[in-house]
Amino acid sequence: DDWKRPIYYAVTVGDFPLNLYGQLSLEGISYRISPGKVSRSRVNTEVMYDNMMNKFKWGGSNNPKVYLDENNLRMCRTFRMMFSQLITALLEEGKKDKALAALDKCMEVFPSNTVPRSSESLAFVDAYYELGQEAKAEKVMGEILDRTDRSLQWYARLSKYDIMASSVDIRDYLDTEIRTLDVYQRNNRSKYEQLLKKTMDRTEMFL
């Protein structure tokens, strides 16, 4: 039907069939199969921006009185990653005003007090720095580091047996802290130097 009724795949389906990566264009929380070549970012920024900013409803994800179970939280972090892809594509296209608006929208609908921050939010720190919004970058980074620091302090009080049993979670938090160093190395050398020794000492403690 000459692509008048396009085929979509949800971003959560995993591997796509028939080697379709070259024809997939992200439009929000789903990929549209498009004929011919798509943009290098594989993001239809015009459609996705309108969807994420104006059309999608986020179900009270920013309301502390709304209970979000583990499945809800995982989906919210997935939505954050979709915002991240949109923001990156907008920056590549030089659309800085829209990138900043999308960043602020993501902070509004998925705040840290309802959806705790992890490594998926580090891309927002990079983007805020790129846009010259250092205060906003540091706010997001502070929320990431605060959660990581408090969690690792809690694990450090456990017995050796319990630490070993929690090794997967501990590695995730350590990985997040190490990745914050990468972000600071690119954007804020003084912060990088302040965090480096603390991260090295803590990593050695859990080895």
mmCIF file of C-alpha atoms in Angstrom:
data_model
loop_
_atom_site.group_PDB
_atom_site.id
_atom_site.type_symbol
_atom_site.label_atom_id
_atom_site.label_comp_id
_atom_site.label_asym_id
_atom_site.label_seq_id
_atom_site.Cartn_x
_atom_site.Cartn_y
_atom_site.Cartn_z
ATOM 1 C CA ASP A 1 0.000 0.000 0.000
ATOM 2 C CA ASP A 2 2.931 2.319 -0.743
ATOM 3 C CA TRP A 3 3.804 2.615 2.983
ATOM 4 C CA LYS A 4 0.540 4.371 3.822
ATOM 5 C CA ARG A 5 0.146 1.943 6.737
ATOM 6 C CA PRO A 6 3.660 1.673 8.178
ATOM 7 C CA ILE A 7 4.914 -1.113 10.409
ATOM 8 C CA TYR A 8 6.167 -0.250 13.903
ATOM 9 C CA TYR A 9 8.210 -2.136 16.494
ATOM 10 C CA ALA A 10 8.266 -1.199 20.181
ATOM 11 C CA VAL A 11 11.690 -0.254 21.532
ATOM 12 C CA THR A 12 11.362 -3.072 24.075
ATOM 13 C CA VAL A 13 11.075 -5.982 21.633
ATOM 14 C CA GLY A 14 14.810 -6.740 21.562
ATOM 15 C CA ASP A 15 16.402 -7.945 18.336
ATOM 16 C CA PHE A 16 14.570 -6.935 15.186
ATOM 17 C CA PRO A 17 13.776 -9.536 12.505
ATOM 18 C CA LEU A 18 15.030 -9.598 8.925
ATOM 19 C CA ASN A 19 18.074 -7.366 9.544
ATOM 20 C CA LEU A 20 15.988 -4.196 9.434
ATOM 21 C CA TYR A 21 18.332 -1.898 11.370
ATOM 22 C CA GLY A 22 19.072 0.201 8.301
ATOM 23 C CA GLN A 23 15.373 0.921 7.809
ATOM 24 C CA LEU A 24 14.394 1.717 11.416
ATOM 25 C CA SER A 25 13.557 5.263 12.447
ATOM 26 C CA LEU A 26 12.846 6.082 16.092
ATOM 27 C CA GLU A 27 9.684 8.140 16.596
ATOM 28 C CA GLY A 28 9.276 8.000 20.355
ATOM 29 C CA ILE A 29 8.935 4.646 22.076
ATOM 30 C CA SER A 30 8.684 2.723 18.825
ATOM 31 C CA TYR A 31 10.668 2.274 15.625
ATOM 32 C CA ARG A 32 9.046 2.839 12.254
ATOM 33 C CA ILE A 33 10.191 0.720 9.315
ATOM 34 C CA SER A 34 10.964 3.169 6.518
ATOM 35 C CA PRO A 35 11.912 2.394 2.901
ATOM 36 C CA GLY A 36 15.289 3.554 1.641
ATOM 37 C CA LYS A 37 17.925 5.155 3.851
ATOM 38 C CA VAL A 38 17.126 6.835 7.161
ATOM 39 C CA SER A 39 19.150 9.504 8.965
ATOM 40 C CA ARG A 40 22.488 8.563 10.498
ATOM 41 C CA SER A 41 21.050 8.900 14.003
ATOM 42 C CA ARG A 42 18.045 6.712 13.057
ATOM 43 C CA VAL A 43 15.841 9.265 14.851
ATOM 44 C CA ASN A 44 13.020 11.162 13.181
ATOM 45 C CA THR A 45 13.585 14.236 15.341
ATOM 46 C CA GLU A 46 10.570 16.187 14.077
ATOM 47 C CA VAL A 47 8.047 13.434 14.800
ATOM 48 C CA MET A 48 9.727 12.210 17.975
ATOM 49 C CA TYR A 49 10.044 15.711 19.447
ATOM 50 C CA ASP A 50 6.329 16.329 18.942
ATOM 51 C CA ASN A 51 5.456 12.941 20.454
ATOM 52 C CA MET A 52 7.684 13.247 23.511
ATOM 53 C CA MET A 53 6.970 16.908 24.194
ATOM 54 C CA ASN A 54 3.304 17.266 23.290
ATOM 55 C CA LYS A 55 1.437 14.028 22.645
ATOM 56 C CA PHE A 56 2.618 11.407 25.123
ATOM 57 C CA LYS A 57 1.103 11.273 28.612
ATOM 58 C CA TRP A 58 3.419 10.066 31.349
ATOM 59 C CA GLY A 59 0.902 8.676 33.843
ATOM 60 C CA GLY A 60 1.864 10.722 36.884
ATOM 61 C CA SER A 61 5.455 9.495 36.879
ATOM 62 C CA ASN A 62 6.488 12.779 38.503
ATOM 63 C CA ASN A 63 3.941 12.482 41.312
ATOM 64 C CA PRO A 64 5.440 11.119 44.558
ATOM 65 C CA LYS A 65 1.999 9.839 45.551
ATOM 66 C CA VAL A 66 1.882 7.483 42.547
ATOM 67 C CA TYR A 67 3.414 4.096 43.363
ATOM 68 C CA LEU A 68 5.918 2.874 40.787
ATOM 69 C CA ASP A 69 6.878 -0.789 41.140
ATOM 70 C CA GLU A 70 10.035 -2.303 39.667
ATOM 71 C CA ASN A 71 8.448 -2.837 36.243
ATOM 72 C CA ASN A 72 7.230 0.763 36.161
ATOM 73 C CA LEU A 73 10.652 2.056 37.172
ATOM 74 C CA ARG A 74 12.380 0.020 34.457
ATOM 75 C CA MET A 75 10.002 1.458 31.864
ATOM 76 C CA CYS A 76 10.598 4.991 33.144
ATOM 77 C CA ARG A 77 14.338 4.473 32.744
ATOM 78 C CA THR A 78 13.686 3.191 29.223
ATOM 79 C CA PHE A 79 11.771 6.398 28.503
ATOM 80 C CA ARG A 80 14.728 8.370 29.823
ATOM 81 C CA MET A 81 16.956 6.555 27.349
ATOM 82 C CA MET A 82 14.561 7.430 24.527
ATOM 83 C CA PHE A 83 14.756 11.083 25.564
ATOM 84 C CA SER A 84 18.531 10.718 25.511
ATOM 85 C CA GLN A 85 18.498 9.466 21.909
ATOM 86 C CA LEU A 86 16.259 12.354 20.879
ATOM 87 C CA ILE A 87 18.472 14.916 22.606
ATOM 88 C CA THR A 88 21.645 13.491 21.049
ATOM 89 C CA ALA A 89 20.080 13.564 17.580
ATOM 90 C CA LEU A 90 18.871 17.153 18.065
ATOM 91 C CA LEU A 91 22.365 18.228 19.108
ATOM 92 C CA GLU A 92 23.853 16.514 16.045
ATOM 93 C CA GLU A 93 21.409 18.501 13.897
ATOM 94 C CA GLY A 94 22.361 21.750 15.635
ATOM 95 C CA LYS A 95 18.903 22.213 17.169
ATOM 96 C CA LYS A 96 20.136 23.354 20.568
ATOM 97 C CA ASP A 97 16.949 25.097 21.683
ATOM 98 C CA LYS A 98 14.903 21.949 21.112
ATOM 99 C CA ALA A 99 17.573 19.800 22.761
ATOM 100 C CA LEU A 100 17.461 21.961 25.879
ATOM 101 C CA ALA A 101 13.654 21.911 25.926
ATOM 102 C CA ALA A 102 13.669 18.102 25.647
ATOM 103 C CA LEU A 103 16.222 17.857 28.462
ATOM 104 C CA ASP A 104 14.136 20.018 30.748
ATOM 105 C CA LYS A 105 11.002 18.050 29.839
ATOM 106 C CA CYS A 106 12.686 14.778 30.779
ATOM 107 C CA MET A 107 13.750 16.252 34.132
ATOM 108 C CA GLU A 108 10.162 17.381 34.695
ATOM 109 C CA VAL A 109 8.361 14.125 33.909
ATOM 110 C CA PHE A 110 10.972 11.731 35.386
ATOM 111 C CA PRO A 111 12.448 13.526 38.428
ATOM 112 C CA SER A 112 14.864 11.792 40.754
ATOM 113 C CA ASN A 113 12.479 11.803 43.718
ATOM 114 C CA THR A 114 10.132 9.389 41.910
ATOM 115 C CA VAL A 115 12.529 7.616 39.510
ATOM 116 C CA PRO A 116 15.970 7.353 41.178
ATOM 117 C CA ARG A 117 18.826 8.207 38.878
ATOM 118 C CA SER A 118 21.413 5.738 37.645
ATOM 119 C CA SER A 119 23.862 5.545 34.748
ATOM 120 C CA GLU A 120 21.091 6.174 32.200
ATOM 121 C CA SER A 121 21.079 9.825 33.315
ATOM 122 C CA LEU A 122 24.782 10.457 32.667
ATOM 123 C CA ALA A 123 24.014 11.367 29.055
ATOM 124 C CA PHE A 124 21.901 14.256 30.358
ATOM 125 C CA VAL A 125 24.896 15.602 32.271
ATOM 126 C CA ASP A 126 26.983 15.569 29.084
ATOM 127 C CA ALA A 127 24.184 17.272 27.150
ATOM 128 C CA TYR A 128 23.656 20.019 29.725
ATOM 129 C CA TYR A 129 27.392 20.715 29.732
ATOM 130 C CA GLU A 130 27.413 20.863 25.933
ATOM 131 C CA LEU A 131 24.588 23.392 26.074
ATOM 132 C CA GLY A 132 26.406 25.548 28.612
ATOM 133 C CA GLN A 133 24.007 24.662 31.447
ATOM 134 C CA GLU A 134 26.576 23.772 34.104
ATOM 135 C CA ALA A 135 24.248 24.267 37.091
ATOM 136 C CA LYS A 136 21.691 21.860 35.627
ATOM 137 C CA ALA A 137 24.438 19.387 34.745
ATOM 138 C CA GLU A 138 25.738 19.443 38.306
ATOM 139 C CA LYS A 139 22.253 18.989 39.754
ATOM 140 C CA VAL A 140 21.723 15.787 37.757
ATOM 141 C CA MET A 141 25.234 14.555 38.525
ATOM 142 C CA GLY A 142 24.703 15.250 42.224
ATOM 143 C CA GLU A 143 21.550 13.129 42.203
ATOM 144 C CA ILE A 144 23.393 10.256 40.504
ATOM 145 C CA LEU A 145 26.390 10.409 42.845
ATOM 146 C CA ASP A 146 24.265 10.793 45.973
ATOM 147 C CA ARG A 147 22.364 7.573 45.245
ATOM 148 C CA THR A 148 25.530 5.719 44.267
ATOM 149 C CA ASP A 149 27.416 6.911 47.338
ATOM 150 C CA ARG A 150 24.653 6.057 49.818
ATOM 151 C CA SER A 151 24.144 2.617 48.257
ATOM 152 C CA LEU A 152 27.853 1.723 48.321
ATOM 153 C CA GLN A 153 28.168 2.930 51.915
ATOM 154 C CA TRP A 154 25.328 0.594 52.847
ATOM 155 C CA TYR A 155 26.929 -2.370 51.067
ATOM 156 C CA ALA A 156 30.268 -1.633 52.764
ATOM 157 C CA ARG A 157 28.683 -2.381 56.166
ATOM 158 C CA LEU A 158 27.742 -5.916 55.154
ATOM 159 C CA SER A 159 29.657 -9.078 55.990
ATOM 160 C CA LYS A 160 32.041 -10.494 53.403
ATOM 161 C CA TYR A 161 29.541 -13.228 52.603
ATOM 162 C CA ASP A 162 26.726 -10.735 52.006
ATOM 163 C CA ILE A 163 29.015 -8.518 49.923
ATOM 164 C CA MET A 164 29.796 -11.489 47.694
ATOM 165 C CA ALA A 165 26.088 -12.282 47.430
ATOM 166 C CA SER A 166 25.433 -8.663 46.384
ATOM 167 C CA SER A 167 28.344 -8.469 43.942
ATOM 168 C CA VAL A 168 26.184 -7.818 40.860
ATOM 169 C CA ASP A 169 24.486 -4.780 42.404
ATOM 170 C CA ILE A 170 27.779 -3.495 43.803
ATOM 171 C CA ARG A 171 29.432 -3.765 40.375
ATOM 172 C CA ASP A 172 26.561 -1.784 38.862
ATOM 173 C CA TYR A 173 27.024 1.052 41.357
ATOM 174 C CA LEU A 174 30.802 1.026 40.939
ATOM 175 C CA ASP A 175 30.395 1.067 37.171
ATOM 176 C CA THR A 176 28.132 4.104 37.465
ATOM 177 C CA GLU A 177 30.684 5.898 39.638
ATOM 178 C CA ILE A 178 33.485 5.085 37.201
ATOM 179 C CA ARG A 179 31.399 6.367 34.311
ATOM 180 C CA THR A 180 30.855 9.652 36.156
ATOM 181 C CA LEU A 181 34.632 10.052 36.015
ATOM 182 C CA ASP A 182 34.476 9.809 32.216
ATOM 183 C CA VAL A 183 31.854 12.562 32.130
ATOM 184 C CA TYR A 184 33.857 14.815 34.442
ATOM 185 C CA GLN A 185 37.068 14.152 32.520
ATOM 186 C CA ARG A 186 35.348 15.554 29.418
ATOM 187 C CA ASN A 187 33.613 18.469 31.091
ATOM 188 C CA ASN A 188 34.988 19.423 34.509
ATOM 189 C CA ARG A 189 38.601 18.570 35.264
ATOM 190 C CA SER A 190 38.555 19.821 38.875
ATOM 191 C CA LYS A 191 35.542 17.644 39.714
ATOM 192 C CA TYR A 192 37.263 14.719 38.016
ATOM 193 C CA GLU A 193 40.333 15.072 40.199
ATOM 194 C CA GLN A 194 38.215 15.362 43.358
ATOM 195 C CA LEU A 195 36.297 12.166 42.579
ATOM 196 C CA LEU A 196 39.153 10.074 41.194
ATOM 197 C CA LYS A 197 40.860 9.030 44.444
ATOM 198 C CA LYS A 198 37.578 8.340 46.222
ATOM 199 C CA THR A 199 36.438 6.081 43.397
ATOM 200 C CA MET A 200 39.766 4.227 43.234
ATOM 201 C CA ASP A 201 39.801 3.646 46.993
ATOM 202 C CA ARG A 202 36.210 2.413 47.015
ATOM 203 C CA THR A 203 36.756 0.113 44.031
ATOM 204 C CA GLU A 204 39.786 -1.413 45.755
ATOM 205 C CA MET A 205 37.770 -1.939 48.947
ATOM 206 C CA PHE A 206 35.200 -4.098 47.159
ATOM 207 C CA LEU A 207 37.686 -6.130 45.107
#
